[in-house]
Each structure stands twice: as structure tokens, then as C-alpha cells.
XYZ file of C-alpha atoms in Angstrom:
603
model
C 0.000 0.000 0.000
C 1.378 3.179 -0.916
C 1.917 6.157 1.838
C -0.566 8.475 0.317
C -3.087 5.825 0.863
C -2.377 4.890 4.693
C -2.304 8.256 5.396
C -5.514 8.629 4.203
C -6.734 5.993 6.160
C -5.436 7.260 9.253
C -7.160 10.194 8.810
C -10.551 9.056 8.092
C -10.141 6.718 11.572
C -8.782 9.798 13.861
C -12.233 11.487 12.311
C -14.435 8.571 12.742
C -13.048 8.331 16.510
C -13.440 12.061 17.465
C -16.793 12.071 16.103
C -18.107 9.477 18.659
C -16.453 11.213 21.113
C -18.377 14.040 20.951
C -21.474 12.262 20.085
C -21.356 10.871 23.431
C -22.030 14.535 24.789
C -25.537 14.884 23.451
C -26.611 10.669 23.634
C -27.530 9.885 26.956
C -28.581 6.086 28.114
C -31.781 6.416 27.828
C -34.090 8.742 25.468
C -36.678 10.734 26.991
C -40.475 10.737 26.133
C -42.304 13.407 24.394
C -45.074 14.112 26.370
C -47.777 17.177 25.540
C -47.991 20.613 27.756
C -51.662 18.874 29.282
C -50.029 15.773 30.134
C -47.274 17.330 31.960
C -49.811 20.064 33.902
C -51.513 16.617 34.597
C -48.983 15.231 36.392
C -47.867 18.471 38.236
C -51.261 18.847 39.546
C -51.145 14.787 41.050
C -48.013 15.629 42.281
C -45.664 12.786 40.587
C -42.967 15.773 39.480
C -39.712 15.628 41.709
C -38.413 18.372 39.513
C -38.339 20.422 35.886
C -35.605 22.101 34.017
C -35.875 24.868 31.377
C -33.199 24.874 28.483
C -34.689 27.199 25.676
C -37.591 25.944 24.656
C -37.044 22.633 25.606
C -38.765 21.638 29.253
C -37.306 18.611 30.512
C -39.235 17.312 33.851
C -37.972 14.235 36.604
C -40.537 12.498 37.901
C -40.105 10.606 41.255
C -39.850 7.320 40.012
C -37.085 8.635 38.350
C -37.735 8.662 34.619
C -38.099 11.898 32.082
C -40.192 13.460 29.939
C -40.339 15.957 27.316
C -41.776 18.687 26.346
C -41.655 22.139 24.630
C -43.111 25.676 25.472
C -43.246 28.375 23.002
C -39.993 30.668 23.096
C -41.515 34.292 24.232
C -43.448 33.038 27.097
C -41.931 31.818 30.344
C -43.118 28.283 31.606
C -44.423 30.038 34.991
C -47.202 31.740 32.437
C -47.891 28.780 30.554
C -48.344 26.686 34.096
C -50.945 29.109 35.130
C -52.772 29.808 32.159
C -53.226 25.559 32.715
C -54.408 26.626 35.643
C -51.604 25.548 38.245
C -51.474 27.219 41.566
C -48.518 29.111 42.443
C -48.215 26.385 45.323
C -47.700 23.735 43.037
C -45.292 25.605 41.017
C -43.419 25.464 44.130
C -43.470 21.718 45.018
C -42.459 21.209 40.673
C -39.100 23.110 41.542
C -38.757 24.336 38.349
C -35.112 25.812 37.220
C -33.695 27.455 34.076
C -30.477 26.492 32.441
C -28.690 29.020 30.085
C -27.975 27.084 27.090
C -23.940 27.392 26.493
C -22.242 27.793 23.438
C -19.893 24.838 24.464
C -23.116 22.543 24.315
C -24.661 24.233 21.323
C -21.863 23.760 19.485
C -20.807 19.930 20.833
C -24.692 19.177 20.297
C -25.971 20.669 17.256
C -23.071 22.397 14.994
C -20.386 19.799 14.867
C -21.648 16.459 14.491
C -23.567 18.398 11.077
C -19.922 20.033 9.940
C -18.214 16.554 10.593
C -18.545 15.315 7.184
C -17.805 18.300 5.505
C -14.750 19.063 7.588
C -13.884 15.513 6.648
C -13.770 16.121 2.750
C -12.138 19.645 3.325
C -9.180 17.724 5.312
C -9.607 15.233 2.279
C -8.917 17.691 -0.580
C -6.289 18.955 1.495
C -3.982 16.434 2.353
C -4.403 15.462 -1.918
C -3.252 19.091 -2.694
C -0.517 19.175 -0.404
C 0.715 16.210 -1.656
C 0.608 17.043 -5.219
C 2.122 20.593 -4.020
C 4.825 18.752 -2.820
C 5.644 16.992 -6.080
C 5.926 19.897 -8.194
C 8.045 21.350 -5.466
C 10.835 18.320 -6.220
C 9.893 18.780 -10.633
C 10.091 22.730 -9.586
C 13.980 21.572 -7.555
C 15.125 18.811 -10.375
C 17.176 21.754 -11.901
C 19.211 22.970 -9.011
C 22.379 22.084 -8.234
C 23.420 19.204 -6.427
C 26.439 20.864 -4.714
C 27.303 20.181 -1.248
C 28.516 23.328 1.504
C 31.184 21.907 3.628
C 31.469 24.446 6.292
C 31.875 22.399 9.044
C 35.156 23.909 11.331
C 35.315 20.339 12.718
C 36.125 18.873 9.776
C 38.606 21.494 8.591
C 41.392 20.259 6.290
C 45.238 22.561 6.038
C 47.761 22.166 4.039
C 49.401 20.189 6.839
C 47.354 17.439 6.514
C 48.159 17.137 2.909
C 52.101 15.348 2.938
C 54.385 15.788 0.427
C 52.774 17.392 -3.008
C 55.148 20.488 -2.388
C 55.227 22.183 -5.715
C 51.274 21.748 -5.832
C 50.757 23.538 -2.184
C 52.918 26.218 -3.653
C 50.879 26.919 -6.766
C 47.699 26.677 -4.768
C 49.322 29.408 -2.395
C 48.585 31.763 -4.808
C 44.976 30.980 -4.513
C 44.627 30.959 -0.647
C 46.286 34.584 -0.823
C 44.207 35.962 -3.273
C 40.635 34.418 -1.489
C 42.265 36.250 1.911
C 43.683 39.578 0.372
C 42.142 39.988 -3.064
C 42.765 44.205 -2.761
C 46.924 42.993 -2.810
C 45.754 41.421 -6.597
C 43.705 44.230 -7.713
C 45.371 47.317 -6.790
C 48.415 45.930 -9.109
C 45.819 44.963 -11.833
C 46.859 41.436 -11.049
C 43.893 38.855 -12.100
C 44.348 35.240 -10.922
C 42.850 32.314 -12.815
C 39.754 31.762 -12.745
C 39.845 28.528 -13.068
C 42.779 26.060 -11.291
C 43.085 22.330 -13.342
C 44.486 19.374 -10.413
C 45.534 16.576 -12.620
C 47.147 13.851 -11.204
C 46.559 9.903 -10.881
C 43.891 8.226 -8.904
C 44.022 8.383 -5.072
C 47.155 11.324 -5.342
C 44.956 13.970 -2.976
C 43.499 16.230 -5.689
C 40.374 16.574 -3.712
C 42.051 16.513 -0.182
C 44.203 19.417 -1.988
C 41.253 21.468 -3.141
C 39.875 21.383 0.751
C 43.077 22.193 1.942
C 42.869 25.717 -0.194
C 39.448 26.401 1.051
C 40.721 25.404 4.904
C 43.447 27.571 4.343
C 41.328 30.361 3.286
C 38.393 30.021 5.518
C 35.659 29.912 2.961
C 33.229 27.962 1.721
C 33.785 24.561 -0.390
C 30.921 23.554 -2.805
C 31.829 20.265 -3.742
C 30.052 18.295 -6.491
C 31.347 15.437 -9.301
C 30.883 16.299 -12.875
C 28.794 13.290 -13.092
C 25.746 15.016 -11.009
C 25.296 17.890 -14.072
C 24.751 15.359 -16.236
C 20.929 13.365 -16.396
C 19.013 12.387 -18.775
C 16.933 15.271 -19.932
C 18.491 17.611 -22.033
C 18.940 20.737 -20.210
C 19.119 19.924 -16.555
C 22.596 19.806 -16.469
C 23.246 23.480 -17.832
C 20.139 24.535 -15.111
C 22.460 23.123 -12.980
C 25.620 24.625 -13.691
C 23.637 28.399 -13.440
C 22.160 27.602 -10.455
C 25.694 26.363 -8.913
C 27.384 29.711 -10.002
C 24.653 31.914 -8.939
C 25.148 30.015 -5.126
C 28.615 30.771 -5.108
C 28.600 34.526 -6.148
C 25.986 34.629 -2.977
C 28.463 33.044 -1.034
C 31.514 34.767 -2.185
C 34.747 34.155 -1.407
C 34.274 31.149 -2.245
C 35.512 27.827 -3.822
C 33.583 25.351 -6.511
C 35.364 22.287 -6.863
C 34.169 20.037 -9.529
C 35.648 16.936 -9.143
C 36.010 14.228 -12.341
C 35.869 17.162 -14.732
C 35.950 14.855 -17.578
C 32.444 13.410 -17.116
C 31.243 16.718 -18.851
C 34.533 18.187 -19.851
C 35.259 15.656 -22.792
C 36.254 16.926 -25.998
C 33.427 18.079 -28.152
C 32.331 17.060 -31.878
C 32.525 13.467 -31.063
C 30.067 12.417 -33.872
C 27.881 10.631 -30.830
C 24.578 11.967 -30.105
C 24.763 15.472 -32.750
C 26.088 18.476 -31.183
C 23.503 19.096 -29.102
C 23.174 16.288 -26.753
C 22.670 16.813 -22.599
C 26.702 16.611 -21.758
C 27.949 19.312 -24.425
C 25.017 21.599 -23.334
C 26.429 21.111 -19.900
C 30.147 21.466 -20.750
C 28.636 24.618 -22.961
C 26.761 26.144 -19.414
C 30.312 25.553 -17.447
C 32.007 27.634 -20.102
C 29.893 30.429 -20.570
C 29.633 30.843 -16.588
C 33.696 30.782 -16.244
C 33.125 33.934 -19.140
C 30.585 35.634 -17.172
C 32.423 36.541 -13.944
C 34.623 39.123 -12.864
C 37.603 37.086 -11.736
C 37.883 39.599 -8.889
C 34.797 38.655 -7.701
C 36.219 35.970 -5.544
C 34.963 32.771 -6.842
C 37.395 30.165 -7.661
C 36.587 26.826 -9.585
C 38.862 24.040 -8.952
C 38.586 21.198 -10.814
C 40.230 17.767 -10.450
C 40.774 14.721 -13.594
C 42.938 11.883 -14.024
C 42.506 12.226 -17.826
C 43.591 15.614 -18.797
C 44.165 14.430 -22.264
C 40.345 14.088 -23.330
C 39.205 17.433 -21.750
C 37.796 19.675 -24.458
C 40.726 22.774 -25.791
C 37.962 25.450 -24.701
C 38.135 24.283 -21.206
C 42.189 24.815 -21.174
C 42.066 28.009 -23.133
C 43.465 31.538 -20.479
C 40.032 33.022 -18.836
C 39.226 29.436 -17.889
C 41.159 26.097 -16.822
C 44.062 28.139 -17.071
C 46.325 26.945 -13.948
C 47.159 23.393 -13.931
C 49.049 22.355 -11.323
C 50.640 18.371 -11.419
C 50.135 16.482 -8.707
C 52.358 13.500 -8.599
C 53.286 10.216 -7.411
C 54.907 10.587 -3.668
C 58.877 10.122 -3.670
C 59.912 7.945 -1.048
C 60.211 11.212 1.589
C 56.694 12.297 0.822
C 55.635 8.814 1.019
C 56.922 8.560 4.781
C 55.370 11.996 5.421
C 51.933 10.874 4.220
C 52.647 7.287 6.257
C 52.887 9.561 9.652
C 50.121 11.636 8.923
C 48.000 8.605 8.570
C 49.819 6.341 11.402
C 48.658 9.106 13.780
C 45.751 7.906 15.459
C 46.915 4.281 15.186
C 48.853 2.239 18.061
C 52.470 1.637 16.287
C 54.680 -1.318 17.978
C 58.248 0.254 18.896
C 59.634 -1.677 15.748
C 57.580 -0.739 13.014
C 59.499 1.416 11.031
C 58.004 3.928 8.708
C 60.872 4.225 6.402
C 60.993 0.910 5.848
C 57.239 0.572 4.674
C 58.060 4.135 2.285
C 60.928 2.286 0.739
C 58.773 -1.204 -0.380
C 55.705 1.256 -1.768
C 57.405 2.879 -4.854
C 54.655 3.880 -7.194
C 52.159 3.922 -4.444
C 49.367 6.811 -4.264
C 48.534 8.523 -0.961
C 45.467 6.520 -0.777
C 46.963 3.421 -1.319
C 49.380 4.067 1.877
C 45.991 5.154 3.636
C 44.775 1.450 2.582
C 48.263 -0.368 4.216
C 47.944 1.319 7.231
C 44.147 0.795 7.335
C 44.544 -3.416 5.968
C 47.568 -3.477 9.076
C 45.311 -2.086 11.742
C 42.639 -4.948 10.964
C 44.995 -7.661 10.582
C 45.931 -6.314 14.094
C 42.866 -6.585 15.542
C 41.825 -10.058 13.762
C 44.574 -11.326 16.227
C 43.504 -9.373 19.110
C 46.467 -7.428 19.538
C 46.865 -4.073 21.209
C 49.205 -2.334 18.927
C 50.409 -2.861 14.886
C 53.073 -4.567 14.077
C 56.261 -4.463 11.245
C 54.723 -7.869 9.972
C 51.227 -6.652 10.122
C 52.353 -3.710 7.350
C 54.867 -5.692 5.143
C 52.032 -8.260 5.179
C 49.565 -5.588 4.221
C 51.955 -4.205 1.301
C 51.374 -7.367 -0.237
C 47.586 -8.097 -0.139
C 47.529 -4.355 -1.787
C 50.096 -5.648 -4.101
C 49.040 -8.824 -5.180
C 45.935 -9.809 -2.763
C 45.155 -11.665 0.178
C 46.992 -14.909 0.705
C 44.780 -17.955 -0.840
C 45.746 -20.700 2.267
C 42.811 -22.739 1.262
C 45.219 -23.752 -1.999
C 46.683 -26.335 -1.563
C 49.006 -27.090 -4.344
C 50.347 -31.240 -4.756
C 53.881 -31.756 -4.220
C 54.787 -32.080 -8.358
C 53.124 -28.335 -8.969
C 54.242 -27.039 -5.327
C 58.058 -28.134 -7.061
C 57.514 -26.425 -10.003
C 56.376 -23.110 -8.758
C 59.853 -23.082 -6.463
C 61.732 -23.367 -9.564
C 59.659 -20.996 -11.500
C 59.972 -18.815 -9.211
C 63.424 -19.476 -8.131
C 64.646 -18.749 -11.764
C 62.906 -15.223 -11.444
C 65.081 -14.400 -8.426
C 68.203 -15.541 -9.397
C 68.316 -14.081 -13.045
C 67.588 -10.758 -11.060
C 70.116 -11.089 -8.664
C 72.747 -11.669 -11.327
C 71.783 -8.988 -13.627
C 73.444 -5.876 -13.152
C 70.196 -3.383 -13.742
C 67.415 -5.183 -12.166
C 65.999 -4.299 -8.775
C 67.320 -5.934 -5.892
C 65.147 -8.642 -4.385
C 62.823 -8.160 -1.646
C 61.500 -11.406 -0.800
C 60.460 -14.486 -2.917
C 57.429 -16.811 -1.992
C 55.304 -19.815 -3.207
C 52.456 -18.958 -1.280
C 49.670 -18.461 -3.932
C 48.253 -14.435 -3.381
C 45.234 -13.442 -5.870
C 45.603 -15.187 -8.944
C 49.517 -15.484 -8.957
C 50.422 -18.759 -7.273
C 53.830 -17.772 -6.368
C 55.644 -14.463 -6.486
C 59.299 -13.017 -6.607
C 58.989 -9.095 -4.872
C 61.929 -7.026 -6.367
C 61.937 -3.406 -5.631
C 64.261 -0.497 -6.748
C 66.476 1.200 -4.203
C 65.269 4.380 -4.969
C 62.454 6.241 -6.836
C 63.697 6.384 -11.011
C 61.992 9.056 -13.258
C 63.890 7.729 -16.225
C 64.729 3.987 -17.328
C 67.120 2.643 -19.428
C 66.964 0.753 -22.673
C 69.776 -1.693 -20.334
C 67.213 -1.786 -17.612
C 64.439 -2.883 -19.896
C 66.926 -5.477 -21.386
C 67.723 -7.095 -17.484
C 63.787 -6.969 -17.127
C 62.962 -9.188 -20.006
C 65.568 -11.607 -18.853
C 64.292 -11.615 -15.481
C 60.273 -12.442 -16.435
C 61.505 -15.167 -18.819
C 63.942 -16.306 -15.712
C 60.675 -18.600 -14.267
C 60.044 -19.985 -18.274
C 63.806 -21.293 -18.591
C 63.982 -22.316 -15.084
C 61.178 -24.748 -15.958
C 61.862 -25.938 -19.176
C 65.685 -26.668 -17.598
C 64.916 -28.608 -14.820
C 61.866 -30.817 -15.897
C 62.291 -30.533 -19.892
C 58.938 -29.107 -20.174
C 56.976 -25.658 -19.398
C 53.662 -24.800 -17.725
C 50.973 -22.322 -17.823
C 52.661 -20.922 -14.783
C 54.592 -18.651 -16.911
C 51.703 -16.866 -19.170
C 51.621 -13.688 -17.589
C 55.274 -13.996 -17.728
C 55.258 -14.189 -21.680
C 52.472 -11.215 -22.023
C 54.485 -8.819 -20.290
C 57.590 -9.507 -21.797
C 55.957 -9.560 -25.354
C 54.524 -5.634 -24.469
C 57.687 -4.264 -23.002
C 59.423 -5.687 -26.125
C 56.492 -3.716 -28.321
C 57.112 -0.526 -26.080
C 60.511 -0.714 -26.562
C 60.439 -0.791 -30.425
C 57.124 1.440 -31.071
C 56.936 3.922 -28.363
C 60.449 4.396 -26.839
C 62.481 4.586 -30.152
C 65.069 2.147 -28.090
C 65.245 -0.361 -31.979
C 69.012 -0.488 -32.969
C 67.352 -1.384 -36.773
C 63.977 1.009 -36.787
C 65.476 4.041 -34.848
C 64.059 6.526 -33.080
C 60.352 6.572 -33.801
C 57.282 6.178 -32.876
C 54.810 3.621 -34.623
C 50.787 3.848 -34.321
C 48.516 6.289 -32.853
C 46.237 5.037 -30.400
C 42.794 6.055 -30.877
C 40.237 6.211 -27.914
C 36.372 5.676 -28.355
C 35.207 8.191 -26.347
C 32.164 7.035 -25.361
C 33.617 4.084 -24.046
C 36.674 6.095 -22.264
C 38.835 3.157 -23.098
C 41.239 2.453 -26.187
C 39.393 0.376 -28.653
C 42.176 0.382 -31.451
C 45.372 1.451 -32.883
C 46.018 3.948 -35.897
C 48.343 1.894 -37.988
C 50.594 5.036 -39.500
C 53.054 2.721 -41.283
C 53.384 0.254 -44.229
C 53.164 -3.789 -44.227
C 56.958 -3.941 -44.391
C 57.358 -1.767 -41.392
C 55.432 -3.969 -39.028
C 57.247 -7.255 -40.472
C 60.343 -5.274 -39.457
C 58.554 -4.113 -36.069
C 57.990 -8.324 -35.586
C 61.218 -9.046 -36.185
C 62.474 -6.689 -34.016
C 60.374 -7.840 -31.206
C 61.412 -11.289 -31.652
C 64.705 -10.528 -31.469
C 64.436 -9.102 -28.016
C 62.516 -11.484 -26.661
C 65.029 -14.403 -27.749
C 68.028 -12.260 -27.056
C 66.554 -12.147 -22.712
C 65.483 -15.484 -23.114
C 69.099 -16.206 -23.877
C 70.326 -14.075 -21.525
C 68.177 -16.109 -18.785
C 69.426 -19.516 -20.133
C 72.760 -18.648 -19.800
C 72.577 -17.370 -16.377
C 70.556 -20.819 -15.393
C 72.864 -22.901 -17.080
C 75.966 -21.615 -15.206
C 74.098 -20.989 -11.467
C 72.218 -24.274 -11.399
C 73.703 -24.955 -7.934
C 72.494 -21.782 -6.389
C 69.344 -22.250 -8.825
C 68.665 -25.815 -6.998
C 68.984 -23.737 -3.590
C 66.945 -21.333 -3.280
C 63.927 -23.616 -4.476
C 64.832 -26.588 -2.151
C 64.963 -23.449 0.560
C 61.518 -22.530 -0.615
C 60.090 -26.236 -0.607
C 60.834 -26.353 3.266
C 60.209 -22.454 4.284
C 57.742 -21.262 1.540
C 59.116 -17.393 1.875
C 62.420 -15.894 1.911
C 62.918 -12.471 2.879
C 65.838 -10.383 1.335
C 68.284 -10.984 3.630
C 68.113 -14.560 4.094
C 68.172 -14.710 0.014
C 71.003 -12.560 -0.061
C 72.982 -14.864 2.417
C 71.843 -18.430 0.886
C 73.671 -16.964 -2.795
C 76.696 -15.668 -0.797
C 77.108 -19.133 1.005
């Protein structure tokens, strides 16, 4: 049953059940008779009366047996008259004790108005309750073109720049900003204008949004936040209603900041050939530019938007007057990444050993919120075992489930496959210890994590901008290292190594068609990725060269991937001892950290 309807319902019940309530005023238990003006001299004159009331025109009289009759009198003459004229002495007027009641307006009202108004005050409440109902739905049709933006100006949940780690260059470029929202006079007196608009582009999870609160913390304003997917619905038009009635809130509530985060739900580049040119997300994207035109910049409204995919974003977004401030934001170096580690290790109990450092150096590549996840996965694997504070196991282990997943113990590999994944893996380790530009090796393992059934951790020293075609070389060797080790121990090869293959078949690709790092082909670049954009994914590749190129682009990559599988074979061939250690190690412990690897290959 619908609401409307119970409601209803309810109503009609609470009516029925005040109506008998005051019904009950004006029913008594028993009626009483009608009797005529000569019955009731009659009975005065035997003397049967005990008493008689007046009420208006209505004569009500007790006899002494104790039942009532009635009677009525005509309204301009008293009863006394009327008694007399009958022919009643004024002694016996005396024994009827006769009274006179003033009828109230309480009792006229409870006895003759309101049980007559009841069901017309019942369809008034009806028509009513329909109309407010329906009142209310236009209301929401009336709201559907507002804006969606949320007001954060909660002091509680204030965020500085010192709760954003690391990101230095970024929190200087958003200085700017946080000066001009306190002291925009300094600006204008110099005929400075700041952007109107300030781009945060960066990779998932790098703190573009905890960035953009920061600058409105900073500045002590308000922060409406919304995604760039709320402009957009279904009808056309909503979203650019939207986008007006989001600007026209923030010149209210100027100084202010409008951070639209995921930008490139609306910002995509236009003239797609999807849809015409007039279809609900370029209308939007259309609304968002006109509004950045139709401010003064001095007005003190900044719009900060954050994307991952600055690439796809339309030119007229980017163009000076709008989106023209882009600050980068990132990857953490190892230093930020053990700045962001304290600021999140805070409010959680840290054993004496766990060392901070430690964790930044085995995360390179890792986002702020993927340290936020580490810390957060160690805390629970602390409390699954009822411990009081976090240990250094309880993060390394937590590295890894982010890494690769959580450990599968319920596989339970036989002892012919539980053989072969120590040598696969065993081959991985040792080609990369013996090769001079691969990472050194952080622990190898045969327990199965995610869909990897084994896995050799190597990890660089330190955080590398730039790689080396030599580096790529060593790499190659070392994912074919589990292949060779296989197919030199038992004569055959598994599916174990399939992943293995794939990436060393793309580096190999990379290496000839993006990187220019081909000693025949030189330094170029072949194909040109096209993206469907209304799938936001690559679909297919712009072949820009001939037939005979891409034999030679083949042969090329073959050549690289037999020269590291070489490479591996050698280096398995002449370390089979220490090849035949490290896996026997593994059959009995299942995990060897870095420095018990490093001392089984110097004994």
C-alpha cells in the first residue's frame, strides 16, 4: 500500500473516533419521552414531578420514580405563564421546583453544529492532504534543476595544508589561490587577475580533492563540492540549469571555492560524432564555459577542478580566462611517502619496531590513498589477532595483499606443482640477482596471493623518473627467468609462466614502437592510439606505417625477446647450484625475505 493511501486511512479513523467522542455529549442512556404541555400540567397537579428544568424551549421534567419526559413551550413566554394559564397554583409551582439552564455555546456547538460540519470538515481535510501532496511533487519537478552541490562548512572537519604530505610544488601553486581568497585588494590594486579557473591533474588516489579542501581550509571559505557526473541526467537541459544555479550560489556566497571533481564526465572533448552536437553533456560542458566567461575574476569565486585524464578534456576548457592553472600532482617520492605514512599512522597504536621508512621504501609507485589502505589493511589484521598495537609484519604483510591480494591458504598445491612453482619462481630471483640493472630482491614466496600462485617481490632502491633501454633489457631476462627455469629442470613448461610471456611480449612492443630504443627502426614512434570516447577506453590502434614496417617491427620484437630469453638460459645454465637452492629453501620455508636470500647466494 502506498503512503498516500495509509495516510488517508489514518485520517478518516482519527475522524471517525473524534466524532463518537463528541457524540457521546448529546446521547444519553436512555431517550426521553415526548409528552404534551396537558399531560405534563396533569402530572404536576397529582403531584408525581420531583423536579423540571428549562433549556430554551425545551422543558425537561424528573418524575419521582425517576424517569423523564419531554416537552416544549413556546420561546416568548416563560413556563411560569404557561403553568398558570393551565391553571396551576402558584403552590404547586413550588413543590415542581422548576429551574432554568442558560444554554452554552460549548453545548450548542458539541450538540448541534459539529456532528452536522463533521462530514464536511472531513472532505475539506480530504482535498487537502491530496493538494498538499501534489504541491509537494511539483516542489521536487520545480527543484530537479538545481544544483546538487554540497557546503562543507563544518570547522570540525577542517582540512590545512598540513594534513596534505608531500605534493610540495602543488601547495605552492595553490598558495597563490589561498592569498588571493584572503587579500584579493593585494591582486587588484596591481591589476593582477588570478585564474579563474585552477586544473588538479594527477593519478587516482594522489589527494586532488584533499588538496582542493586544503585551499578552502586555508582560506576560511566555503567549499561547494560536487562530481561532474551530477550535471549530467538524462533530460536535455538539466545539467546546464544546474551549472547556473551552482554559479549563482557561489557569487551569494563569495569568497568562495567550486570544486568540480572528475571534470571529464562533462569536460570531454566536443564534436565526437555521438549523439549530434547538441546532446545533454555538451550543453552542460557549454553552461560551465559560458559561466567561467561571465564573472569578474575579482569577484572571488574560484573553480577548482580535479581529472585523471587531462588528455580528453575539451581545448575550450584549457584556453586563459578558464582552466588556465594546472598544477601536477604527482606520485609521492619515497620522503613524501613517509610523510603521508605519519600523517596517517597518527591515530593508530604503532609497535616500537615498526618502522616507517621501511614501509616508504617497499611502496614505490604507491598513491597517498593506497598508503591510507596499508595502514588501514595493518590495523585490521591487528585486531583479527587481538592485539593491542600494529606490528612491522602486520604492514609488510599488508603491502602485499595491496600488491598482489590476500593470501589464498585454502590452496593447496600437490607436491609435483608445489616443485615447479619453487623453480619458477626461483629462476625469477636468481636471473635478477645476477643482472646488473634489475631491482634488488625483496622477498620471494610460493604462497599463492590473488591469482599469482607464487611471487618473486623485487623493488628499486630508490624512486627512477627515467629507465634505461639496459634496464628494460635485465627486465625481459628476469620475467623469462621462471620460463627457462622450468623448461631446464623438468624438460617441459607450464601455464605458470603466461603472464610472464604477455608482459615480456609488451615491453618488447614498447621498446620498439613507443620508446624509439630499436638499434634497426630508430628513433620513432609507430601507431597512434585512438580512444572511443564514449567508451573512455582504447578500442584500437592507428596503424601510421606500411606492411613492411610492421614485419620489421615483428622481427624486431622477436629478437628481443630471444636475445633475454638467452640471456636467462645462460645465467641458469651456469648458477644451477644456487638455482637448486633457493627452491629446495623454498620447498621447506615457503618465503624468503631479502636478507636470508642474499645470504643463501653468498654461502
Amino acid at each position: 500500500m502506498k503512503p498516500l493511501s495509509k495516510n488517508i486511512i489514518f485520517a478518516i479513523i482519527a475522524i471517525l473516533i473524534l466524532s463518537a467522542i463528541f457524540s457521546s455529549y448529546t446521547l444519553s442512556a436512555e431517550k426521553p419521552e415526548d409528552v404534551s404541555m396537558a399531560a405534563l400540567v396533569e402530572e404536576i397537579e397529582n403531584g408525581v414531578i420531583e423536579s423540571i428544568s428549562i433549556e430554551g424551549v425545551e422543558v425537561t421534567a424528573v418524575l419521582k420514580d425517576g424517569s423523564e419526559q419531554k416537552t416544549r413551550k413556546e420561546s416568548a413566554v416563560s413556563l411560569s405563564e404557561v403553568l398558570i394559564d393551565y391553571g396551576i397554583t402558584s403552590e404547586q409551582l413550588r413543590e415542581a421546583d422548576i429551574t432554568v439552564n442558560d444554554r452554552s455555546t460549548r453545548s450548542y456547538v458539541m450538540g448541534v453544529i459539529l456532528p452536522s460540519l463533521l462530514p464536511l470538515l472531513l472532505l475539506v481535510f480530504i482535498f487537502w492532504f491530496m493538494f498538499r501532496q501534489m504541491q509537494g511533487a511539483n516542489k521536487s519537478a520545480m527543484n530537479f534543476g538545481m544544483s546538487t552541490a554540497k557546503e562543507l562548512k563544518d570547522t570540525k572537519q577542517k582540512v590545512s595544508f598540513k594534513d596534505v604530505a608531500g605534493a610540495k610544488e602543488a601547495k605552492e601553486e595553490l598558495d597563490e589561490v589561498v592569498e588571493f581568497l584572503k587579500n584579493p585588494k593585494k591582486f587588484s590594486d596591481l591589476g593582477a587577475k588570478l585564474p579563474k579557473g585552477v586544473l588538479l591533474m594527477g593519478r587516482p588516489g594522489t589527494g586532488k580533492t584533499l588538496l582542493a579542501r586544503a585551499v578552502a581550509g586555508e582560506a576560511a571559505v566555503p567549499f561547494f563540492h560536487i562530481s561532474g557526473s551530477e550535471f549530467v541526467e538524462m533530460f536535455v537541459g538539466v545539467g546546464a540549469s544546474r551549472v547556473r544555479d551552482l554559479f549563482t550560489r557561489a557569487k551569494k556566497a563569495a569568497p568562495c571555492i567550486v570544486f568540480v571533481d572528475e571534470i571529464d564526465a562533462v569536460g570531454r572533448q566536443r564534436g565526437a560524432g555521438l549523439g549530434g552536437g547538441h546532446d545533454e553533456r555538451e550543453q552542460t560542458l557549454n553552461q560551465i564555459l559560458v559561466e567561467m566567461d561571465g564573472f569578474d575574476p575579482n569577484i572571488g569565486v574560484i573553480v577548482v577542478a580535479a581529472t585523471n585524464r587531462p588528455d580528453v578534456l575539451d581545448p575550450a576548457l584549457l584556453r586563459p580566462g578558464r582552466f588556465d592553472r594546472r598544477v601536477m600532482i604527482d606520485l609521492p617520492d619515497i620522503n613524501d611517502r613517509e610523510a603521508i605514512l605519519k600523517v596517517h599512522a597518527k591515530n593508530k597504536p604503532l609497535a616500537e619496531e615498526v618502522d616507517l621508512r621501511r614501509i616508504a621504501e617497499r611502496t614505490p609507485g604507491f598513491s597517498g590513498a593506497d598508503l591510507m589502505n596499508i595502514l588501514n589493511e595493518s590495523a585490521i589484521r591487528a585486531a583479527r589477532r587481538n592485539d593491542k598495537k600494529i606490528t612491522q609484519e602486520d604492514t609488510l604483510d599488508s603491502i602485499e595483499k595491496v600488491m598482489l591480494g590476500p593470501e589464498r591458504k585454502s590452496y593447496v598445491m600437490n607436491k609435483e606443482e608445489k616443485k615447479v612453482t619453487a623453480y619458477h619462481e626461483a629462476g625469477h630471483a636468481l636471473v635478477a640477482h645476477m643482472l646488473p640493472n634489475c631491482d634488488p630482491i625483496h622477498k620471494v614466496s610460493i604462497i599463492a596471493r590473488g591469482s599469482a600462485g607464487g611471487y618473486t617481490l623485487k623493488l628499486p632502491s630508490h624512486d627512477k623518473r627515467l629507465h634505461k633501454r639496459a634496464e628494460f633489457i635485465d627486465d625481459m631476462a628476469m620475467m623469462l627467468g621462471g620460463f627457462i627455469a622450468e623448461k631446464e629442470t623438468f624438460g617441459d613448461v607450464t601455464t605458470g609462466a603466461s603472464d610472464d610471456l604477455r608482459k615480456c611480449t609488451s615491453l618488447a612492443r614498447e621498446l620498439v614502437t613507443r620508446y624509439g630504443m630499436s638499434e634497426v627502426l630508430g628513433p620513432r614512434v609507430f601507431g597512434n592510439p585512438q580512444e572511443m570516447v564514449f567508451l573512455g577506453k582504447s578500442m584500437r590502434e592507428e596503424r601510421n606505417y606500411s606492411e613492411k614496417t610492421a614485419e620489421a617491427i615483428d622481427a624486431e620484437i622477436e629478437k628481443l625477446v630471444n636475445g633475454a630469453m638467452e640471456t636467462a638460459r645462460d645465467i641458469i645454465r651456469k648458477e644451477k647450484l644456487d638455482l637448486d637452492k633457493i627452491a629446495k629453501k623454498l620447498l621447506v620455508d615457503e618465503v624468503i625475505e631479502k636478507e636470508a636470500f642474499e645470504a643463501l647466494l653468498k654461502g
